[in-house]
């Protein structure tokens, strides 16, 4: 059933050629106990290795069950070793970091036999060799004889046809040797046992056939076989393949034998992960802070369109920046150079027209909370202070219209953005709201407008219900000759029958989550009231007169209506008197951050095919602020992550070195696994499994340490910035970082794993 035909094997070391086997021909029976005797160096081990498929012959042929092995590929030899051969070595060659049960199971594990089945078989064979009480011990807890029994059990476990034993008793005392020989003889009843020995006595006592070798040749054969074999193809071999779980199990056990080193390695390579995850969670946190700030608060800032606007587009900003940083030679000339007004260059005159207002009015109510129009028109306010009627000049005061009468989705802006401290929202067109700042402060001048002169705190109840009187132009001005002057009898004016009386109905304050910059203490009336005043004053005598006059009807100053300045002066005057119903500032209050985008897109669309001078430029305050902070954050994050990544690369190189050391340490194990039928692929799989474990644990460790560090980091940030829980680990980042850690360590360990798989099993087994 097994035949060697003129097998030749030589070893070349440098120029020296050693003929280990010189055309050896041998035939073996299906079951017999063959002992091979011979001096050291005569080629005995080489013969066994070739028969066992561990080593390759150069010439001749090895016939297994009538089948030539000339065309065998690596994987055929691997399966052959796994299925048909059981090796027993002089130095036992057990894997030291797994228990003996796992050692015995290893061959079956490689050929993919189920756990339950292989466990049963392993326990059975261990019983057979008399070790049933020791199955959970590690090899180094056993005596030499016991270890050799384990090796025999392992050789038997896969039920091979051939047992190859290389000086199995070489390291044992004579008493133990006899027990082992008994066992071998027992086995040889239904298997072919080929045993190399130095001991002719043992050979002659136990073996059924003794072969002697010298210098790579057979010199004597006590019981040769001459019958001719029938060629057959009955020979079937199961393929072997180690699954990744087995590889993981092996690696895990191996790692456990060097815990200290593994923990240090994992920790060292986790530093990069720690760094990156800290940076990411910080920038993540800050970005989130900025985001909530943007969404909640910045969107409270209105989009502003004013008649004179700074063109704050990126292009202009860049130009401004360039100009500010302009360097060059300082001139030594003796003249000066006239320069255009810096401001004029970047200012844009928005031509806000009725059409544009209409365009704005068509903005989706989904996006807009309210549109607020500010007019240049003067409103004639009167108030009784200390019993005397006074005119109130509001040009320097925060008095204006407020879109509080507009509501969206049934939720009034007031309720959405303000706390009503006292009273109610504005429901009537003559209702007035008082806004105080975040500390409930309110300008004295505005208090006076309400008729209160006080340095003391003023209770809300005092303010609620206060009235402000507004008189229209025709009651306010009287015509004197060609001019108009304010009437002097204020008491009478205060009683005029066309007067409008505004009434304070509520005191409001911007909610805490909005930036205080969006708040402004002031007195706010409704848009509808403003429209009424504009409508009535438009047809007043003073406006009518000014419309046709070529001079200022209030001061008598001549207006040159041919010049630009003259035209502008007249326009301003008309606006002041209320003869111009186009606002000079429009404030659009977006509902939220997304709405703001929609609104600016809508505003951009208006400009799409307009000439430069016809374009309407708006200022998006929220965007200006957030784009600045966002860009800076991104830049810082990228730089820091790049730095930390270097440590990741370093750690992956380190992993490579450590794995290489591990490969050197485990050379023997590689040889053992190969002798049991493991493929090259399986060997690299074992090492890849180990790097996988290290990479995974260093990733997890890194994340864990970073997570622990977040607590002190956050409490420090809280002390510094008053922001709570800024740094937060993003789960997606966690997964990505652990993956990166695993991938990098796998890359680092890939070459060592490749080296391991390329190791010659014969040489690997010889190493100590
Ligand atoms: P034995 O087992 O009978 O002592 P071996 O089969 O181990 O002898 O060796 C036979 C011969 O081949 C010896 O001379 C040995 O030095 C040589 N040899 C064996 N393996 C190698 C090798 N890997 N490289 C070089 N020479 C080798
Ligand atoms: Mg030998």
XYZ file of C-alpha atoms and ligand atoms in Angstrom, residues 9-13 16 18-21 38-49 55 166-167 196 198 213 216 760 762-763 766, ligand 1:
60
model
C 17.084 13.429 -1.779
C 20.078 15.750 -1.511
C 20.783 18.718 0.705
C 22.926 21.535 -0.547
C 24.669 23.742 1.951
C 28.576 21.024 -0.208
C 24.832 15.866 1.004
C 23.172 12.814 -0.463
C 20.664 12.090 2.287
C 18.837 9.400 0.333
C 21.169 3.151 11.488
C 23.903 5.490 12.641
C 23.292 9.161 13.031
C 23.194 10.989 9.690
C 22.281 7.906 7.671
C 19.076 9.436 6.348
C 16.438 7.926 8.633
C 14.655 11.173 9.495
C 14.810 12.255 5.885
C 13.131 9.023 4.850
C 10.328 9.512 7.399
C 9.795 13.106 6.381
C 9.678 16.937 2.784
C 11.182 9.350 14.877
C 13.072 7.954 17.862
C 13.214 5.102 13.665
C 18.889 3.853 17.823
C 20.354 2.143 6.776
C 21.424 7.086 2.617
C 9.817 24.921 5.628
C 11.101 20.237 8.273
C 13.403 23.077 9.294
C 14.218 21.028 13.862
P 19.396 10.658 10.674
O 17.977 10.974 10.992
O 19.590 9.313 10.150
O 20.315 11.009 11.732
P 19.007 12.722 8.710
O 17.993 12.161 7.796
O 18.563 13.716 9.681
O 19.833 11.573 9.426
O 20.147 13.365 7.806
C 20.744 12.777 6.727
C 21.824 13.662 6.196
O 21.285 14.812 5.591
C 22.771 14.131 7.278
O 24.097 14.118 6.786
C 22.319 15.539 7.543
O 23.420 16.330 7.898
C 21.766 15.959 6.209
N 20.672 16.897 6.352
C 19.483 16.608 6.868
N 18.671 17.714 6.824
C 19.402 18.691 6.244
C 19.158 20.065 5.899
N 17.998 20.648 6.136
N 20.158 20.751 5.316
C 21.357 20.187 5.059
N 21.637 18.925 5.346
C 20.703 18.157 5.936
